[in-house]
Amino acid sequence: MKLFSHHEFDNHEQVVFCHDKTSGLKAIIAIHNTHRGPALGGCRMYPYASEAEALNDVLRLSRGMTYKSAIANLPLGGGKSVIIGDPHSDKTPQLIRAMGVAVERLGGRYIVAEDSGTSVPDMLLMSEQTRHISGIAEKFDADGKRRSGDPSPITARGVFVGIQAAVRYRLGRDDLQGVRVAIQGLGNVGYHLASQLRAAGARLWVSDINQAAVQRAVDELGAVAVANGEIYDQAVDLFAPCAMGAILNDTTIPRLQARIVAGAANNQLADKRHGQALMERGILYAPDYVINAGGVIDVCYERSDMDPQQVMEQVDGIGDTLTEIFSRAEQQHKPTDVLADQLAEERFS
Ligand code: NAD
């Protein structure tokens, strides 16, 4: 297996292979860059088909966290960890605690949080072994409501303000009344987002492989249910991908009728060239790691003494960052994802 010559290797500072014989833990922690601060990033548990696939994922995702934290102006670097295993059948308290030990051994250079396949209860178990953890504290919203450490509602809020900024920029509108939005994925982030959009007067078209989630959106939000494969073809103003990555590709981009793509999913572009393809079709793309930074802002400030109101102000700043990226991209005739990378690199280099 290649490492320093691996195609996803990008001058990562440290890549650690973690093993615990008793619990069966097999994990990789990648620290991409710590120039702005300790490397914060989620711990993903997934039944990778191979160790090479796990390495690929952790290298790519940790790099992405460096860009995400830098563009959000957080005092953090980028890191990520992956546990090789099925979260439904292989996860045990022993294994999660062993992961906590592995994180602790890095002495604070890496701060762990939840990601797909791990949750707040897992982080609480890890916290028995390490202080270098976030995404666990019970918090209060700006309106005083108690909520768990799960960052999804804050991520959704960031995506919502990002959508407002994109609609203002591309459609020249200050409100979302009647704006047609297609949402792919009604999970933790997607459903919160759908509710906020509906409350703001948007009309919704939704798809999810989980039919119960679709039905709930139909019943509670008056959304139109769309078959999974057809979400790209809807006659809407905006497409919000909130499920998986790589959904903007050679097959889907020509089908999009939306003038804006703005959603929570990570790694939406299948390849770098697809940012260019979106621009050529006149579609305004809100770069994924810029618009979905609400979650990392939330977990970052769990470790500071900022009050909820200040955190919300920082999340709402995602709209201004996007507007800056949109206008710089237009001036320079470059895709928005290229401009976002440039802006992030200015901040972490
Ligand atoms: P989630 O697992 O709660 O929800 C994902 C939803 O997508 C599920 O309802 C699932 O059934 C659905 N889905 C899966 N495959 C699909 C398909 N082919 N078509 C339609 N729907 C499909 O995850 P989440 O926490 O809501 O995160 C959604 C996306 O946002 C992910 O890409 C995640 O990496 C990204 N993200 C999440 C956060 C956060 O705070 N949770 C932060 C930043 C980025």
Coordinates of C-alpha atoms and ligand atoms in Angstrom, one line a residue:
M1 CA 0.0 0.0 0.0
K2 CA 1.4 3.4 -0.9
L3 CA 1.6 6.2 1.7
F4 CA 3.9 9.1 0.8
S5 CA 3.2 8.5 -2.9
H6 CA -0.5 7.9 -2.3
H7 CA -2.7 10.0 -4.6
E8 CA -4.6 11.4 -1.6
F9 CA -1.4 12.2 0.4
D10 CA -1.1 16.0 0.7
N11 CA 1.8 16.7 3.0
H12 CA -0.1 15.3 6.0
E13 CA 1.8 15.9 9.2
Q14 CA 1.1 12.6 10.8
V15 CA -0.8 9.4 10.0
V16 CA -1.2 6.9 12.9
F17 CA -2.3 3.3 12.6
C18 CA -4.0 2.3 15.8
H19 CA -4.6 -1.3 17.0
D20 CA -6.0 -2.9 20.1
K21 CA -5.8 -6.7 20.3
T22 CA -8.4 -7.1 23.1
S23 CA -11.2 -5.1 21.6
G24 CA -10.2 -5.7 18.0
L25 CA -9.8 -2.0 17.2
K26 CA -8.3 -1.2 13.8
A27 CA -8.3 2.5 13.2
I28 CA -6.3 5.2 11.4
I29 CA -5.9 8.8 12.6
A30 CA -4.7 11.3 10.1
I31 CA -3.5 14.8 11.0
H32 CA -3.3 16.9 7.9
N33 CA -2.2 20.4 9.2
T34 CA -2.0 22.0 12.6
H35 CA -0.8 25.5 11.6
R36 CA -4.0 27.2 12.9
G37 CA -4.4 24.9 15.9
P38 CA -5.0 21.3 17.0
A39 CA -6.5 19.0 14.3
L40 CA -10.2 18.6 14.9
G41 CA -12.3 16.1 12.9
G42 CA -14.9 13.4 13.4
C43 CA -14.3 9.7 13.9
R44 CA -16.1 7.7 11.2
M45 CA -16.9 4.0 11.6
Y46 CA -17.5 2.2 8.4
P47 CA -17.2 -1.4 7.1
Y48 CA -14.5 -0.5 4.6
A49 CA -14.1 -3.1 1.9
S50 CA -10.3 -2.9 2.4
E51 CA -7.6 -1.2 4.5
A52 CA -6.6 0.8 1.4
E53 CA -10.1 2.2 1.2
A54 CA -10.0 3.3 4.8
L55 CA -6.6 5.0 4.3
N56 CA -8.0 6.7 1.2
D57 CA -10.9 8.1 3.2
V58 CA -9.0 9.3 6.2
L59 CA -6.4 11.1 4.1
R60 CA -9.0 12.9 2.0
L61 CA -11.3 13.7 4.9
S62 CA -8.5 15.1 7.1
R63 CA -7.3 17.4 4.4
G64 CA -10.9 18.6 3.9
M65 CA -11.1 19.5 7.6
T66 CA -8.0 21.8 7.3
Y67 CA -9.8 23.7 4.6
K68 CA -13.1 23.8 6.4
S69 CA -11.7 25.1 9.7
A70 CA -9.5 27.7 8.0
I71 CA -12.3 29.1 5.8
A72 CA -14.5 29.3 9.0
N73 CA -11.7 31.2 10.6
L74 CA -11.4 28.7 13.5
P75 CA -8.3 28.2 15.6
L76 CA -8.1 24.6 14.4
G77 CA -6.2 22.4 12.0
G78 CA -7.5 19.5 10.1
G79 CA -7.7 15.8 11.1
K80 CA -10.0 12.8 10.9
S81 CA -10.1 9.3 12.1
V82 CA -11.7 6.1 10.8
I83 CA -12.5 2.9 12.5
I84 CA -12.7 -0.1 10.3
G85 CA -15.8 -2.0 11.1
D86 CA -19.6 -2.1 10.9
P87 CA -21.1 0.3 13.4
H88 CA -24.2 -1.9 13.7
S89 CA -22.5 -5.2 14.4
D90 CA -18.8 -4.5 15.4
K91 CA -19.2 -1.6 17.8
T92 CA -18.6 -2.4 21.5
P93 CA -18.0 -0.2 24.5
Q94 CA -14.5 -1.8 24.7
L95 CA -13.7 -0.9 21.1
I96 CA -14.9 2.7 21.5
R97 CA -12.9 3.1 24.7
A98 CA -9.8 1.8 22.9
M99 CA -10.3 4.5 20.3
G100 CA -10.3 7.0 23.2
V101 CA -7.0 5.7 24.3
A102 CA -5.6 6.0 20.8
V103 CA -6.7 9.7 20.7
E104 CA -5.3 10.4 24.1
R105 CA -1.9 9.1 23.0
L106 CA -1.6 11.9 20.5
G107 CA -1.5 14.4 23.4
G108 CA -4.1 16.9 22.0
R109 CA -2.7 17.2 18.5
Y110 CA -5.9 15.5 17.4
I111 CA -9.4 16.3 18.8
V112 CA -12.1 13.7 18.1
A113 CA -15.8 14.3 17.5
E114 CA -18.7 12.3 16.1
D115 CA -19.1 11.5 12.5
S116 CA -21.1 8.9 10.5
G117 CA -21.2 5.6 12.3
T118 CA -20.4 7.3 15.7
S119 CA -22.7 9.3 18.0
V120 CA -22.8 11.3 21.2
P121 CA -23.0 8.2 23.4
D122 CA -19.8 6.9 21.7
M123 CA -18.0 10.2 22.4
L124 CA -19.1 10.0 26.0
L125 CA -17.5 6.6 26.2
M126 CA -14.3 7.9 24.6
S127 CA -14.2 10.8 27.0
E128 CA -13.5 8.3 29.8
Q129 CA -10.1 7.8 28.1
T130 CA -9.3 11.2 26.6
R131 CA -9.8 14.9 27.2
H132 CA -9.2 15.7 23.5
I133 CA -12.8 15.4 22.5
S134 CA -15.7 17.6 21.4
G135 CA -19.3 17.2 20.4
I136 CA -20.5 15.9 23.8
A137 CA -21.5 18.8 26.0
E138 CA -25.1 19.6 26.5
K139 CA -25.6 23.1 25.2
F140 CA -28.2 25.9 25.1
D141 CA -29.4 27.4 21.8
A142 CA -29.4 31.1 21.3
D143 CA -33.1 31.0 22.2
G144 CA -32.3 29.3 25.5
K145 CA -33.5 25.8 24.6
R146 CA -31.4 22.9 25.9
R147 CA -29.9 20.5 23.2
S148 CA -27.4 17.7 23.0
G149 CA -23.9 17.9 21.7
D150 CA -25.1 16.8 18.2
P151 CA -24.0 19.5 15.8
S152 CA -26.5 18.7 13.1
P153 CA -29.1 21.5 13.9
I154 CA -26.3 24.0 13.7
T155 CA -25.0 22.6 10.5
A156 CA -28.5 22.9 9.1
R157 CA -28.7 26.5 10.2
G158 CA -25.4 27.3 8.5
V159 CA -26.7 25.7 5.3
F160 CA -29.9 27.7 5.6
V161 CA -28.0 31.0 5.8
G162 CA -25.8 29.8 2.9
I163 CA -28.9 29.2 0.8
Q164 CA -30.2 32.7 1.7
A165 CA -26.8 34.1 0.5
A166 CA -26.9 32.1 -2.7
V167 CA -30.5 33.0 -3.5
R168 CA -29.7 36.7 -2.9
Y169 CA -26.6 36.4 -5.2
R170 CA -28.1 34.4 -8.0
L171 CA -31.8 35.1 -7.9
G172 CA -31.6 38.6 -6.6
R173 CA -34.1 37.9 -3.8
D174 CA -34.0 38.7 -0.1
D175 CA -36.6 36.1 0.9
L176 CA -37.3 32.4 0.1
Q177 CA -41.0 32.7 -0.3
G178 CA -42.0 30.3 -3.1
V179 CA -38.4 29.4 -3.9
R180 CA -38.4 25.8 -5.2
V181 CA -35.9 23.5 -3.4
A182 CA -35.0 19.9 -4.1
I183 CA -33.5 18.1 -1.1
Q184 CA -31.6 14.8 -1.4
G185 CA -31.4 13.2 2.1
L186 CA -33.7 13.9 5.0
G187 CA -31.4 12.7 7.8
N188 CA -30.2 14.8 10.8
V189 CA -29.2 17.8 8.8
G190 CA -31.6 17.4 5.8
Y191 CA -34.7 17.3 7.9
H192 CA -33.7 20.3 10.0
L193 CA -32.9 22.2 6.9
A194 CA -36.2 21.2 5.2
S195 CA -38.1 22.5 8.3
Q196 CA -36.3 25.9 8.2
L197 CA -36.8 26.3 4.5
R198 CA -40.5 25.5 4.8
A199 CA -40.9 28.0 7.6
A200 CA -39.3 30.6 5.4
G201 CA -41.9 29.9 2.6
A202 CA -39.9 27.7 0.3
R203 CA -41.5 24.8 -1.6
L204 CA -39.9 21.4 -1.2
W205 CA -39.2 18.4 -3.4
V206 CA -37.6 15.6 -1.4
S207 CA -36.0 12.2 -1.8
D208 CA -34.4 9.7 0.6
I209 CA -33.8 5.9 0.6
N210 CA -35.6 5.9 3.9
Q211 CA -39.3 6.1 2.9
A212 CA -40.4 6.9 6.4
A213 CA -38.3 10.1 6.3
V214 CA -39.9 11.1 3.0
Q215 CA -43.4 10.4 4.3
R216 CA -42.7 12.6 7.4
A217 CA -41.6 15.5 5.2
V218 CA -44.7 15.1 3.0
D219 CA -47.0 15.0 6.1
E220 CA -45.4 17.6 8.2
L221 CA -43.9 20.0 5.6
G222 CA -46.1 19.6 2.6
A223 CA -43.1 18.4 0.6
V224 CA -43.5 16.6 -2.7
A225 CA -42.0 13.1 -2.7
V226 CA -39.6 12.3 -5.5
A227 CA -38.1 8.9 -6.5
N228 CA -34.5 8.7 -5.5
G229 CA -32.9 8.7 -9.0
E230 CA -35.2 11.6 -10.1
I231 CA -34.2 14.3 -7.6
Y232 CA -31.7 15.7 -10.1
D233 CA -34.3 16.3 -12.8
Q234 CA -36.7 18.5 -10.8
A235 CA -37.7 21.9 -12.2
V236 CA -36.5 23.7 -9.1
D237 CA -34.4 26.8 -8.3
L238 CA -32.0 25.1 -5.9
F239 CA -30.7 21.6 -5.4
A240 CA -29.6 20.8 -1.8
P241 CA -27.6 17.6 -1.6
C242 CA -27.7 16.4 2.1
A243 CA -26.9 12.7 1.8
M244 CA -23.8 11.3 0.1
G245 CA -20.7 12.7 -1.7
A246 CA -19.8 12.6 -5.4
I247 CA -23.3 13.3 -6.5
L248 CA -22.2 16.1 -8.8
N249 CA -20.7 14.2 -11.7
D250 CA -20.8 13.7 -15.5
T251 CA -24.1 12.0 -15.3
T252 CA -26.0 14.3 -12.9
I253 CA -24.8 17.8 -13.8
P254 CA -26.3 17.8 -17.3
R255 CA -29.6 16.8 -15.7
L256 CA -29.8 19.7 -13.2
Q257 CA -32.3 22.4 -13.9
A258 CA -31.6 24.2 -10.7
R259 CA -29.6 27.5 -10.9
I260 CA -28.0 26.9 -7.5
V261 CA -26.5 23.9 -5.7
A262 CA -26.2 24.4 -2.0
G263 CA -26.4 21.6 0.5
A264 CA -24.8 19.9 3.5
A265 CA -23.2 16.8 2.0
N266 CA -19.4 16.5 2.1
N267 CA -17.3 16.1 -1.0
Q268 CA -20.2 16.8 -3.4
L269 CA -18.0 17.1 -6.5
A270 CA -17.0 13.7 -7.9
D271 CA -13.9 15.3 -9.3
K272 CA -12.3 18.8 -9.3
R273 CA -13.3 19.4 -12.9
H274 CA -17.0 19.2 -11.9
G275 CA -16.8 22.6 -10.3
Q276 CA -15.9 24.0 -13.7
A277 CA -18.7 22.0 -15.3
L278 CA -21.2 23.6 -13.0
M279 CA -19.9 27.0 -13.7
E280 CA -20.1 26.4 -17.5
R281 CA -23.8 25.4 -17.1
G282 CA -24.4 28.7 -15.2
I283 CA -25.1 26.9 -11.9
L284 CA -23.9 28.7 -8.8
Y285 CA -22.2 26.2 -6.5
A286 CA -21.9 26.9 -2.8
P287 CA -18.7 24.9 -1.9
D288 CA -19.6 22.1 0.4
Y289 CA -17.0 22.7 3.2
V290 CA -17.9 26.4 3.3
I291 CA -21.6 26.0 3.6
N292 CA -21.6 22.9 6.0
A293 CA -19.1 24.4 8.5
G294 CA -21.8 25.1 11.1
G295 CA -21.1 21.7 12.8
V296 CA -17.4 22.3 13.2
I297 CA -18.0 25.8 14.5
D298 CA -20.3 24.3 17.1
V299 CA -17.9 21.6 18.2
C300 CA -15.0 24.1 18.2
Y301 CA -16.8 26.5 20.5
E302 CA -17.9 23.8 22.9
R303 CA -14.2 24.0 23.9
S304 CA -14.2 27.8 24.4
D305 CA -16.1 30.2 26.6
M306 CA -18.1 31.7 23.7
D307 CA -21.8 32.1 24.5
P308 CA -24.5 30.6 22.2
Q309 CA -25.3 34.0 20.7
Q310 CA -21.7 34.5 19.6
V311 CA -21.6 31.0 18.1
M312 CA -24.7 31.7 16.1
E313 CA -23.2 35.0 14.8
Q314 CA -20.2 33.0 13.6
V315 CA -22.4 30.4 11.9
D316 CA -24.4 33.2 10.3
G317 CA -21.1 34.5 9.0
I318 CA -21.1 31.6 6.5
G319 CA -23.4 33.7 4.4
D320 CA -20.9 36.5 4.1
T321 CA -18.0 34.1 3.4
L322 CA -20.0 32.6 0.6
T323 CA -20.9 36.0 -0.9
E324 CA -17.2 36.9 -0.9
I325 CA -16.4 33.6 -2.7
F326 CA -19.2 34.1 -5.2
S327 CA -18.1 37.6 -6.2
R328 CA -14.4 36.8 -6.3
A329 CA -15.1 33.8 -8.5
E330 CA -17.2 35.9 -10.8
Q331 CA -14.6 38.6 -11.1
Q332 CA -11.8 36.1 -11.8
H333 CA -13.9 33.8 -14.0
K334 CA -13.1 30.8 -11.9
P335 CA -15.3 28.1 -10.3
T336 CA -16.4 28.8 -6.8
D337 CA -14.7 25.7 -5.3
V338 CA -11.3 26.9 -6.7
L339 CA -11.9 30.3 -5.0
A340 CA -12.8 28.7 -1.8
D341 CA -9.6 26.6 -1.8
Q342 CA -7.6 29.7 -2.5
L343 CA -9.2 31.6 0.4
A344 CA -8.7 28.7 2.8
E345 CA -5.0 28.2 1.7
E346 CA -4.4 31.9 2.4
R347 CA -5.7 31.3 5.9
F348 CA -3.8 28.1 6.8
S349 CA -0.5 28.3 4.9
Ligands
NAD1 P1 -27.6 11.2 8.2 O1 -27.0 9.9 8.1 O2 -28.4 11.6 9.4 O3 -28.6 11.5 6.9 C1 -28.3 11.1 5.6 C2 -29.6 10.8 5.0 O4 -29.4 10.5 3.6 C3 -30.3 9.6 5.6 O5 -31.7 9.9 5.8 C4 -30.2 8.5 4.5 O6 -31.3 7.6 4.4 C5 -30.2 9.4 3.2 N1 -29.6 8.8 2.0 C6 -28.5 8.0 2.0 N2 -28.3 7.6 0.7 C7 -29.2 8.3 -0.1 C8 -29.5 8.3 -1.4 N3 -28.8 7.6 -2.3 N4 -30.5 9.1 -1.9 C9 -31.3 9.8 -1.0 N5 -31.0 9.8 0.3 C10 -30.0 9.0 0.8 O7 -26.4 12.3 7.9 P2 -26.4 13.8 8.3 O8 -25.7 14.0 9.6 O9 -27.7 14.4 8.1 O10 -25.4 14.4 7.2 C11 -25.8 14.5 5.8 C12 -24.6 14.9 5.0 O11 -24.1 16.2 5.5 C13 -23.4 13.9 5.0 O12 -22.8 14.0 3.8 C14 -22.5 14.5 6.1 O13 -21.2 14.1 5.9 C15 -22.7 16.0 5.9 N6 -22.4 16.8 7.1 C16 -23.1 16.6 8.2 C17 -22.8 17.4 9.3 C18 -23.5 17.2 10.6 O14 -23.4 18.1 11.5 N7 -24.3 16.2 10.8 C19 -21.8 18.4 9.3 C20 -21.1 18.6 8.0 C21 -21.4 17.8 6.9

